[in-house]
Amino acid sequence: MSFHTIEQAPGRLNRSELAIPGSQPQMFEKAAKSDVDVIFLDLEDAVAPDEKEQARKNIIEGLNDIDWGNKSMSVRINGLDTHYMYRDVVDVVEQAGERLDLIMVPKVGTAADVYAVDMLVTQIEDAKGLKKRIGFEHIIETALGMQNVSEIAAASKRNESLHFGVADYAASTRARTTIIGGVNPDYSVLTDPAADGSREVHWGDMWHYALARMVVAARANGLRPIDGPFGDFQDQEGYKAAAKRAAVLGCEGKWAIHPSQIELANEVMSPSDAEITKAHRILEAMAEAEAAGKGAVSLDGRLIDYASIRQAEVLVEKAKQIAGN
Ligand code: GLV
Ligand code: MG
């Protein structure tokens, strides 16, 4: 290990994160009763300009009056380039700061953006004597944000997670996208002709680089990497495939832009019973190996070593977190 220790963000369960427009308060109660881990009430892109003020009021009222159970509650504020953002922070934190766990900052471009929001939130928390420190979730969804993702990840002690905002990222990078979070058949490899002259088209994942880059920046700073939206909520298989790709790269969760996606995210982002059993067996086998003075042993015909312990511990910890939820 490096001499540099990585401080981990609070261990919040974040397998699924449901987006609810602040302008649709009739959706709040149902969301509160769902199985989602985190809810973000949106003031940004799902809310039309002339509804922003009312949405803010709805969110403040909803945070204060609804029983959200043990869900983590977040509010997505407007971007720092708008004139809505300061009042989003001031009004929501001043009037509903006690129930707010997180602030989601969209289109973060530089570390200074994070600093600015931190300064504002810190002043309000101090002035109001709020006990709980509000955390930050940042959406990496512009070319600038991706370029500066490491500095953004390290910019505040409040930082908890980085989210891949694939829709805006596509707009910002001018990627040729078809549906939000989906893949494009043009991003594919054509195999060389086989003996009979036939060729195969192998689809690729056009988001791989961006997501992997964000995961590294998040983990190097002790933050949770979270995959963003998948727009076609009728396509459950497509959603699951996207969630699995994200999970394989190290993401801990994925957005749900429709309630039907919550269960899918929770399923993909939770370790299976077989994985948990295997993790326990690895820990037991390694404990025995250590007692026998060995650093590596074989389990089920495969090598395991101290790295296997770390992976197994992460898994067991996650399972405990889910069980205790
Ligand atoms: C989310 O905000 C996105 O742009 O994908
Ligand atoms: Mg966006």
CSV table of N, CA and C and ligand atoms in Angstrom, one decimal, residues 40 44-45 76 106-107 139 141 164-169 180 228-229 255, ligand 1:
chain,number,residue,atom,x,y,z
A,40,PHE,N,-33.1,11.3,-5.2
A,40,PHE,CA,-32.7,12.7,-5.4
A,40,PHE,C,-33.9,13.5,-5.9
A,44,GLU,N,-33.1,20.5,-11.2
A,44,GLU,CA,-32.4,20.9,-12.4
A,44,GLU,C,-33.2,20.5,-13.7
A,45,ASP,N,-32.7,19.5,-14.4
A,45,ASP,CA,-33.1,19.4,-15.8
A,45,ASP,C,-34.5,18.8,-16.0
A,76,ARG,N,-31.0,17.6,-6.1
A,76,ARG,CA,-30.1,18.0,-7.2
A,76,ARG,C,-30.4,19.5,-7.5
A,106,PRO,N,-24.9,19.2,-10.3
A,106,PRO,CA,-24.8,18.7,-11.7
A,106,PRO,C,-23.7,19.5,-12.5
A,107,LYS,N,-23.2,18.9,-13.5
A,107,LYS,CA,-22.3,19.5,-14.5
A,107,LYS,C,-21.1,20.1,-13.8
A,139,ILE,N,-22.2,15.1,-10.4
A,139,ILE,CA,-22.4,14.4,-11.6
A,139,ILE,C,-21.3,14.8,-12.6
A,141,GLU,N,-20.5,14.9,-16.1
A,141,GLU,CA,-21.3,14.9,-17.3
A,141,GLU,C,-21.0,15.9,-18.4
A,164,PHE,N,-22.0,9.2,-13.2
A,164,PHE,CA,-21.8,9.3,-14.6
A,164,PHE,C,-23.1,9.8,-15.3
A,165,GLY,N,-23.1,11.0,-15.7
A,165,GLY,CA,-24.3,11.6,-16.3
A,165,GLY,C,-24.2,11.4,-17.8
A,166,VAL,N,-24.6,10.3,-18.3
A,166,VAL,CA,-24.3,9.9,-19.7
A,166,VAL,C,-25.1,10.8,-20.7
A,167,ALA,N,-26.2,11.3,-20.3
A,167,ALA,CA,-27.0,12.1,-21.3
A,167,ALA,C,-26.3,13.4,-21.6
A,168,ASP,N,-26.0,14.2,-20.5
A,168,ASP,CA,-25.3,15.4,-20.7
A,168,ASP,C,-23.9,15.2,-21.2
A,169,TYR,N,-23.3,14.1,-20.8
A,169,TYR,CA,-21.9,13.8,-21.3
A,169,TYR,C,-21.9,13.6,-22.8
A,180,ILE,N,-30.6,7.4,-24.1
A,180,ILE,CA,-29.8,7.7,-22.9
A,180,ILE,C,-29.2,6.5,-22.3
A,228,GLY,N,-25.1,6.5,-14.1
A,228,GLY,CA,-26.3,7.3,-14.2
A,228,GLY,C,-27.5,6.7,-14.9
A,229,PRO,N,-28.2,7.5,-15.7
A,229,PRO,CA,-29.5,7.0,-16.2
A,229,PRO,C,-29.5,6.1,-17.4
A,255,TRP,N,-28.6,4.8,-11.3
A,255,TRP,CA,-29.8,5.6,-11.2
A,255,TRP,C,-31.0,4.8,-11.7
B,1,GLV,C1,-27.8,13.1,-16.0
B,1,GLV,O1,-28.0,14.2,-15.4
B,1,GLV,C2,-27.4,13.0,-17.3
B,1,GLV,O2,-27.2,14.0,-18.0
B,1,GLV,O3,-27.3,11.9,-17.8
